Amino acid sequence: MVRYDILQLLAAHPEEYVSGERISQQLNVTRAAIWKQIKALKIEGFEIEGQTKNGYRLMKMSLSLNEWAIQQALTTTCLGRTIYLENELSSTNVRAKELAHQGGVHGLTVVARYQSGGQGRLQRQWESPRGGLWMSVVLRPDLSLADASKITLAASVAIVDAIEELFQLRIGIKWPNDLVFNGQKLAGILGEVVGEWNAVQTLILGMGINANFPRECLSAPLNATTLFEILGYEVDLNILAAMILKHLEKEVISLENKTFEKLRLRWTERAVGLGGEVKIIQGEQIFQGVFKGISTDGALLLETEDGEKSFSAGEVQLRSKKSEYF
Ligand code: BT5
């Protein structure tokens, strides 16, 4: 796309103005076309200064989601290398599933600026206003089904690490995969297994991060927060997406190398409610006990009066005795 060729050229010369003549010659486009594309880039959120005498200079990248900017920020080998960014989707998980069925490769990523039918686990809804990061990745890792289920734990750690690296913010993980700050939900993860593909398991990993919008954009009863609320400024969603994909790729590779222990420890370090009294709701049954951590197969360990019990994600809900998020 000419627009991004122009941007590429400007980005390659961050300290200087690039003349319209030079852009025109290098990209074989008219001066009028350049002006039109620069205008479009500004609407996309890129800050570009134009000087009649000197030409154009890229002053600031766009904080809004942009395919080109994500590609620029990516440091991964596979994840996000094929990327689809849509202005609006019902759900990125649904779209990613369709693309996976059509043969989408390992690492294929779908991002939407807005979801009209964002999905949570167990048919719950996920509110997805503009300004959030709604992203799903198709993963075809070299893992058994049992190990593949640990990928949602890996995603929690990846998001926590990305947010810490970028904003020096410490996020907690509420088992199995809610990310919370001061007891309020900041992000959620929806992992779905969509079956085998050449004997390799295919997963769709959906990640939703409440980023650049105020808390009021979510319905009032939710116990939720957003990065904007916490940090007081808008973050670069492209860099955030790329950073999460970087950490996620690392975690997936380390799971493939059978090194779950490190992930288990990293996860445990961030777990909220650890060592405390919790309730586990499994259908009609309620178990009480002390939350001891997660086992080597990723199950939650609960010390009850009748001894240690383990619960795998999906079938149970975790509650503190006091509140939903401790
Ligand atoms: C989750 O489910 O937390 C998984 C959320 C995954 C969302 C991503 S966005 C990209 C991809 N595409 C999708 O369609 N989904 C994934 P669960 O643990 O079931 O939590 C759902 C519950 O969280 C809801 O019932 C609400 O109570 C609450 N909730 C809904 N929207 C929220 C939001 N934006 N922030 C915080 N809490 C929310």
PDB file of C-alpha atoms in Angstrom, residues 117-314:
ATOM      1  CA  GLY A 117     -20.124  -9.899  20.044  1.00  0.00           C
ATOM      2  CA  GLY A 118     -16.982 -10.368  22.134  1.00  0.00           C
ATOM      3  CA  GLN A 119     -16.992 -13.734  23.895  1.00  0.00           C
ATOM      4  CA  GLY A 120     -15.949 -14.727  27.378  1.00  0.00           C
ATOM      5  CA  ARG A 121     -15.690 -18.261  28.647  1.00  0.00           C
ATOM      6  CA  LEU A 122     -18.783 -20.441  29.069  1.00  0.00           C
ATOM      7  CA  GLN A 123     -20.901 -18.334  26.662  1.00  0.00           C
ATOM      8  CA  ARG A 124     -20.360 -15.198  28.682  1.00  0.00           C
ATOM      9  CA  GLN A 125     -20.084 -11.827  26.997  1.00  0.00           C
ATOM     10  CA  TRP A 126     -16.963  -9.755  26.703  1.00  0.00           C
ATOM     11  CA  GLU A 127     -17.514  -6.036  26.370  1.00  0.00           C
ATOM     12  CA  SER A 128     -15.188  -4.698  23.713  1.00  0.00           C
ATOM     13  CA  PRO A 129     -15.394  -0.957  23.145  1.00  0.00           C
ATOM     14  CA  ARG A 130     -13.051   0.948  20.842  1.00  0.00           C
ATOM     15  CA  GLY A 131      -9.635   1.606  22.326  1.00  0.00           C
ATOM     16  CA  GLY A 132      -9.170  -1.914  23.668  1.00  0.00           C
ATOM     17  CA  LEU A 133      -6.845  -4.580  22.387  1.00  0.00           C
ATOM     18  CA  TRP A 134      -8.984  -7.461  21.144  1.00  0.00           C
ATOM     19  CA  MET A 135      -6.704 -10.047  19.629  1.00  0.00           C
ATOM     20  CA  SER A 136      -6.765 -13.766  18.765  1.00  0.00           C
ATOM     21  CA  VAL A 137      -3.885 -15.950  17.702  1.00  0.00           C
ATOM     22  CA  VAL A 138      -4.067 -19.255  15.846  1.00  0.00           C
ATOM     23  CA  LEU A 139      -1.605 -21.637  17.431  1.00  0.00           C
ATOM     24  CA  ARG A 140      -0.584 -24.999  16.072  1.00  0.00           C
ATOM     25  CA  PRO A 141       2.035 -25.881  18.636  1.00  0.00           C
ATOM     26  CA  ASP A 142       3.896 -29.124  18.892  1.00  0.00           C
ATOM     27  CA  LEU A 143       2.090 -30.097  22.093  1.00  0.00           C
ATOM     28  CA  SER A 144      -0.151 -32.857  23.364  1.00  0.00           C
ATOM     29  CA  LEU A 145      -3.711 -31.861  24.173  1.00  0.00           C
ATOM     30  CA  ALA A 146      -2.887 -31.930  27.889  1.00  0.00           C
ATOM     31  CA  ASP A 147       0.054 -29.588  27.404  1.00  0.00           C
ATOM     32  CA  ALA A 148      -1.865 -27.392  24.995  1.00  0.00           C
ATOM     33  CA  SER A 149      -4.273 -26.518  27.784  1.00  0.00           C
ATOM     34  CA  LYS A 150      -1.365 -24.838  29.576  1.00  0.00           C
ATOM     35  CA  ILE A 151      -1.241 -22.234  26.830  1.00  0.00           C
ATOM     36  CA  THR A 152      -3.845 -20.099  28.565  1.00  0.00           C
ATOM     37  CA  LEU A 153      -1.568 -20.011  31.610  1.00  0.00           C
ATOM     38  CA  ALA A 154       1.264 -19.050  29.280  1.00  0.00           C
ATOM     39  CA  ALA A 155      -0.880 -16.266  27.839  1.00  0.00           C
ATOM     40  CA  SER A 156      -1.573 -14.882  31.318  1.00  0.00           C
ATOM     41  CA  VAL A 157       2.120 -14.732  32.068  1.00  0.00           C
ATOM     42  CA  ALA A 158       2.860 -13.237  28.642  1.00  0.00           C
ATOM     43  CA  ILE A 159       0.363 -10.407  29.149  1.00  0.00           C
ATOM     44  CA  VAL A 160       1.593  -9.760  32.684  1.00  0.00           C
ATOM     45  CA  ASP A 161       5.209  -9.645  31.478  1.00  0.00           C
ATOM     46  CA  ALA A 162       4.398  -7.396  28.527  1.00  0.00           C
ATOM     47  CA  ILE A 163       2.535  -4.916  30.736  1.00  0.00           C
ATOM     48  CA  GLU A 164       5.327  -4.927  33.276  1.00  0.00           C
ATOM     49  CA  GLU A 165       8.011  -4.432  30.630  1.00  0.00           C
ATOM     50  CA  LEU A 166       6.176  -1.550  28.978  1.00  0.00           C
ATOM     51  CA  PHE A 167       4.570   0.244  31.887  1.00  0.00           C
ATOM     52  CA  GLN A 168       6.317  -1.108  35.007  1.00  0.00           C
ATOM     53  CA  LEU A 169       2.915  -2.151  36.221  1.00  0.00           C
ATOM     54  CA  ARG A 170       2.384  -5.252  38.313  1.00  0.00           C
ATOM     55  CA  ILE A 171      -0.709  -7.201  37.374  1.00  0.00           C
ATOM     56  CA  GLY A 172      -2.088 -10.170  39.287  1.00  0.00           C
ATOM     57  CA  ILE A 173      -3.459 -13.396  37.829  1.00  0.00           C
ATOM     58  CA  LYS A 174      -6.695 -14.790  39.141  1.00  0.00           C
ATOM     59  CA  TRP A 175      -6.911 -18.465  38.326  1.00  0.00           C
ATOM     60  CA  PRO A 176      -7.236 -19.626  35.705  1.00  0.00           C
ATOM     61  CA  ASN A 177      -6.677 -16.602  33.527  1.00  0.00           C
ATOM     62  CA  ASP A 178      -8.188 -13.332  34.621  1.00  0.00           C
ATOM     63  CA  LEU A 179      -5.730 -10.492  34.880  1.00  0.00           C
ATOM     64  CA  VAL A 180      -6.497  -8.105  37.682  1.00  0.00           C
ATOM     65  CA  PHE A 181      -5.237  -4.863  39.136  1.00  0.00           C
ATOM     66  CA  ASN A 182      -6.273  -3.883  42.657  1.00  0.00           C
ATOM     67  CA  GLY A 183      -8.985  -6.500  42.554  1.00  0.00           C
ATOM     68  CA  GLN A 184     -10.454  -5.291  39.262  1.00  0.00           C
ATOM     69  CA  LYS A 185     -10.377  -7.162  35.979  1.00  0.00           C
ATOM     70  CA  LEU A 186      -8.103  -5.628  33.375  1.00  0.00           C
ATOM     71  CA  ALA A 187      -7.905  -8.432  30.847  1.00  0.00           C
ATOM     72  CA  GLY A 188      -9.345 -11.833  30.048  1.00  0.00           C
ATOM     73  CA  ILE A 189      -8.255 -14.829  28.026  1.00  0.00           C
ATOM     74  CA  LEU A 190     -10.323 -17.256  26.020  1.00  0.00           C
ATOM     75  CA  GLY A 191      -8.490 -20.358  24.839  1.00  0.00           C
ATOM     76  CA  GLU A 192     -10.336 -22.729  22.524  1.00  0.00           C
ATOM     77  CA  VAL A 193      -9.150 -25.998  21.032  1.00  0.00           C
ATOM     78  CA  VAL A 194     -10.428 -26.336  17.501  1.00  0.00           C
ATOM     79  CA  GLY A 195      -9.128 -29.780  16.712  1.00  0.00           C
ATOM     80  CA  GLU A 196      -6.251 -31.428  15.033  1.00  0.00           C
ATOM     81  CA  TRP A 197      -4.564 -30.306  11.908  1.00  0.00           C
ATOM     82  CA  ASN A 198      -1.978 -32.708  10.516  1.00  0.00           C
ATOM     83  CA  ALA A 199      -1.898 -34.337  13.965  1.00  0.00           C
ATOM     84  CA  VAL A 200      -0.990 -31.008  15.539  1.00  0.00           C
ATOM     85  CA  GLN A 201      -3.399 -29.449  17.943  1.00  0.00           C
ATOM     86  CA  THR A 202      -4.936 -26.176  16.850  1.00  0.00           C
ATOM     87  CA  LEU A 203      -5.839 -23.599  19.426  1.00  0.00           C
ATOM     88  CA  ILE A 204      -7.374 -20.198  19.223  1.00  0.00           C
ATOM     89  CA  LEU A 205      -6.068 -17.956  21.916  1.00  0.00           C
ATOM     90  CA  GLY A 206      -8.154 -14.848  22.447  1.00  0.00           C
ATOM     91  CA  MET A 207      -6.852 -12.032  24.587  1.00  0.00           C
ATOM     92  CA  GLY A 208      -8.822  -8.976  25.575  1.00  0.00           C
ATOM     93  CA  ILE A 209      -7.121  -6.056  27.266  1.00  0.00           C
ATOM     94  CA  ASN A 210      -9.022  -3.012  28.479  1.00  0.00           C
ATOM     95  CA  ALA A 211      -6.582  -0.391  27.299  1.00  0.00           C
ATOM     96  CA  ASN A 212      -7.316   3.100  25.947  1.00  0.00           C
ATOM     97  CA  PHE A 213     -10.767   3.845  27.237  1.00  0.00           C
ATOM     98  CA  PRO A 214     -12.148   5.080  30.529  1.00  0.00           C
ATOM     99  CA  ARG A 215     -13.844   2.695  32.908  1.00  0.00           C
ATOM    100  CA  GLU A 216     -17.217   4.298  32.075  1.00  0.00           C
ATOM    101  CA  CYS A 217     -17.169   2.671  28.637  1.00  0.00           C
ATOM    102  CA  LEU A 218     -17.914  -0.645  30.353  1.00  0.00           C
ATOM    103  CA  SER A 219     -21.217  -1.394  32.008  1.00  0.00           C
ATOM    104  CA  ALA A 220     -21.418  -0.256  35.596  1.00  0.00           C
ATOM    105  CA  PRO A 221     -21.815  -3.563  37.451  1.00  0.00           C
ATOM    106  CA  LEU A 222     -18.552  -4.991  36.085  1.00  0.00           C
ATOM    107  CA  ASN A 223     -15.681  -5.191  38.479  1.00  0.00           C
ATOM    108  CA  ALA A 224     -13.294  -3.869  35.866  1.00  0.00           C
ATOM    109  CA  THR A 225     -10.540  -1.396  35.152  1.00  0.00           C
ATOM    110  CA  THR A 226      -8.535  -0.225  32.141  1.00  0.00           C
ATOM    111  CA  LEU A 227      -4.903   0.689  31.462  1.00  0.00           C
ATOM    112  CA  PHE A 228      -6.015   4.257  30.783  1.00  0.00           C
ATOM    113  CA  GLU A 229      -7.662   4.365  34.184  1.00  0.00           C
ATOM    114  CA  ILE A 230      -4.555   3.044  35.914  1.00  0.00           C
ATOM    115  CA  LEU A 231      -1.861   4.911  33.993  1.00  0.00           C
ATOM    116  CA  GLY A 232      -3.699   8.122  33.167  1.00  0.00           C
ATOM    117  CA  TYR A 233      -2.587   8.146  29.540  1.00  0.00           C
ATOM    118  CA  GLU A 234      -3.194   6.277  26.301  1.00  0.00           C
ATOM    119  CA  VAL A 235      -0.764   3.533  25.426  1.00  0.00           C
ATOM    120  CA  ASP A 236       0.573   2.502  22.035  1.00  0.00           C
ATOM    121  CA  LEU A 237      -1.668  -0.447  21.169  1.00  0.00           C
ATOM    122  CA  ASN A 238       0.643  -1.613  18.388  1.00  0.00           C
ATOM    123  CA  ILE A 239       3.611  -1.872  20.703  1.00  0.00           C
ATOM    124  CA  LEU A 240       1.441  -3.547  23.332  1.00  0.00           C
ATOM    125  CA  ALA A 241       0.230  -6.137  20.807  1.00  0.00           C
ATOM    126  CA  ALA A 242       3.777  -6.809  19.587  1.00  0.00           C
ATOM    127  CA  MET A 243       5.109  -7.095  23.125  1.00  0.00           C
ATOM    128  CA  ILE A 244       2.418  -9.592  24.134  1.00  0.00           C
ATOM    129  CA  LEU A 245       3.127 -11.650  21.027  1.00  0.00           C
ATOM    130  CA  LYS A 246       6.848 -11.614  21.835  1.00  0.00           C
ATOM    131  CA  HIS A 247       6.304 -12.973  25.334  1.00  0.00           C
ATOM    132  CA  LEU A 248       3.677 -15.425  24.144  1.00  0.00           C
ATOM    133  CA  GLU A 249       5.959 -16.854  21.481  1.00  0.00           C
ATOM    134  CA  LYS A 250       8.674 -17.342  24.074  1.00  0.00           C
ATOM    135  CA  GLU A 251       6.264 -19.147  26.413  1.00  0.00           C
ATOM    136  CA  VAL A 252       4.894 -21.384  23.660  1.00  0.00           C
ATOM    137  CA  ILE A 253       8.395 -22.391  22.602  1.00  0.00           C
ATOM    138  CA  SER A 254       9.341 -23.151  26.166  1.00  0.00           C
ATOM    139  CA  LEU A 255       6.209 -25.311  26.585  1.00  0.00           C
ATOM    140  CA  GLU A 256       7.204 -27.135  23.399  1.00  0.00           C
ATOM    141  CA  ASN A 257      10.574 -27.717  25.006  1.00  0.00           C
ATOM    142  CA  LYS A 258       8.785 -29.243  27.979  1.00  0.00           C
ATOM    143  CA  THR A 259       9.872 -26.625  30.451  1.00  0.00           C
ATOM    144  CA  PHE A 260       6.606 -26.049  32.249  1.00  0.00           C
ATOM    145  CA  GLU A 261       8.225 -25.610  35.645  1.00  0.00           C
ATOM    146  CA  LYS A 262       9.515 -22.122  34.895  1.00  0.00           C
ATOM    147  CA  LEU A 263       6.111 -21.026  33.655  1.00  0.00           C
ATOM    148  CA  ARG A 264       4.457 -22.580  36.683  1.00  0.00           C
ATOM    149  CA  LEU A 265       6.709 -20.584  39.001  1.00  0.00           C
ATOM    150  CA  ARG A 266       6.235 -17.340  37.085  1.00  0.00           C
ATOM    151  CA  TRP A 267       2.473 -17.896  37.149  1.00  0.00           C
ATOM    152  CA  THR A 268       2.498 -18.684  40.867  1.00  0.00           C
ATOM    153  CA  GLU A 269       4.470 -15.517  41.647  1.00  0.00           C
ATOM    154  CA  ARG A 270       1.604 -13.474  40.232  1.00  0.00           C
ATOM    155  CA  ALA A 271      -1.331 -15.514  41.468  1.00  0.00           C
ATOM    156  CA  VAL A 272      -3.775 -13.602  43.632  1.00  0.00           C
ATOM    157  CA  GLY A 273      -5.314 -15.306  46.615  1.00  0.00           C
ATOM    158  CA  LEU A 274      -2.502 -17.806  46.939  1.00  0.00           C
ATOM    159  CA  GLY A 275      -2.243 -19.226  50.430  1.00  0.00           C
ATOM    160  CA  GLY A 276      -5.689 -17.847  51.266  1.00  0.00           C
ATOM    161  CA  GLU A 277      -9.015 -19.498  51.959  1.00  0.00           C
ATOM    162  CA  VAL A 278     -10.989 -19.916  48.752  1.00  0.00           C
ATOM    163  CA  LYS A 279     -14.161 -21.506  47.492  1.00  0.00           C
ATOM    164  CA  ILE A 280     -14.244 -23.604  44.358  1.00  0.00           C
ATOM    165  CA  ILE A 281     -17.593 -23.896  42.662  1.00  0.00           C
ATOM    166  CA  GLN A 282     -17.948 -26.973  40.500  1.00  0.00           C
ATOM    167  CA  GLY A 283     -21.480 -27.260  39.199  1.00  0.00           C
ATOM    168  CA  GLU A 284     -23.622 -27.735  42.281  1.00  0.00           C
ATOM    169  CA  GLN A 285     -20.708 -28.539  44.537  1.00  0.00           C
ATOM    170  CA  ILE A 286     -18.677 -26.096  46.586  1.00  0.00           C
ATOM    171  CA  PHE A 287     -15.264 -26.951  47.975  1.00  0.00           C
ATOM    172  CA  GLN A 288     -13.469 -24.862  50.547  1.00  0.00           C
ATOM    173  CA  GLY A 289      -9.824 -24.865  51.316  1.00  0.00           C
ATOM    174  CA  VAL A 290      -6.498 -23.131  50.995  1.00  0.00           C
ATOM    175  CA  PHE A 291      -5.335 -22.211  47.500  1.00  0.00           C
ATOM    176  CA  LYS A 292      -1.905 -23.871  47.246  1.00  0.00           C
ATOM    177  CA  GLY A 293      -0.955 -23.073  43.651  1.00  0.00           C
ATOM    178  CA  ILE A 294      -1.008 -25.007  40.392  1.00  0.00           C
ATOM    179  CA  SER A 295       0.203 -28.527  39.790  1.00  0.00           C
ATOM    180  CA  THR A 296       2.652 -29.694  37.159  1.00  0.00           C
ATOM    181  CA  ASP A 297      -0.282 -30.257  34.829  1.00  0.00           C
ATOM    182  CA  GLY A 298      -1.710 -26.806  35.314  1.00  0.00           C
ATOM    183  CA  ALA A 299      -4.547 -27.773  37.661  1.00  0.00           C
ATOM    184  CA  LEU A 300      -5.464 -25.675  40.688  1.00  0.00           C
ATOM    185  CA  LEU A 301      -4.426 -27.241  43.982  1.00  0.00           C
ATOM    186  CA  LEU A 302      -6.699 -26.887  46.955  1.00  0.00           C
ATOM    187  CA  GLU A 303      -5.910 -28.083  50.435  1.00  0.00           C
ATOM    188  CA  THR A 304      -9.202 -29.145  51.950  1.00  0.00           C
ATOM    189  CA  GLU A 305     -10.131 -30.824  55.203  1.00  0.00           C
ATOM    190  CA  ASP A 306     -10.219 -34.085  53.258  1.00  0.00           C
ATOM    191  CA  GLY A 307      -6.753 -33.619  51.826  1.00  0.00           C
ATOM    192  CA  GLU A 308      -5.408 -32.070  48.641  1.00  0.00           C
ATOM    193  CA  LYS A 309      -7.705 -31.821  45.631  1.00  0.00           C
ATOM    194  CA  SER A 310      -6.930 -30.607  42.137  1.00  0.00           C
ATOM    195  CA  PHE A 311      -9.251 -28.883  39.690  1.00  0.00           C
ATOM    196  CA  SER A 312      -8.686 -28.176  36.039  1.00  0.00           C
ATOM    197  CA  ALA A 313      -9.773 -24.918  34.418  1.00  0.00           C
ATOM    198  CA  GLY A 314     -13.071 -24.773  32.608  1.00  0.00           C
TER     199      GLY A 314
END
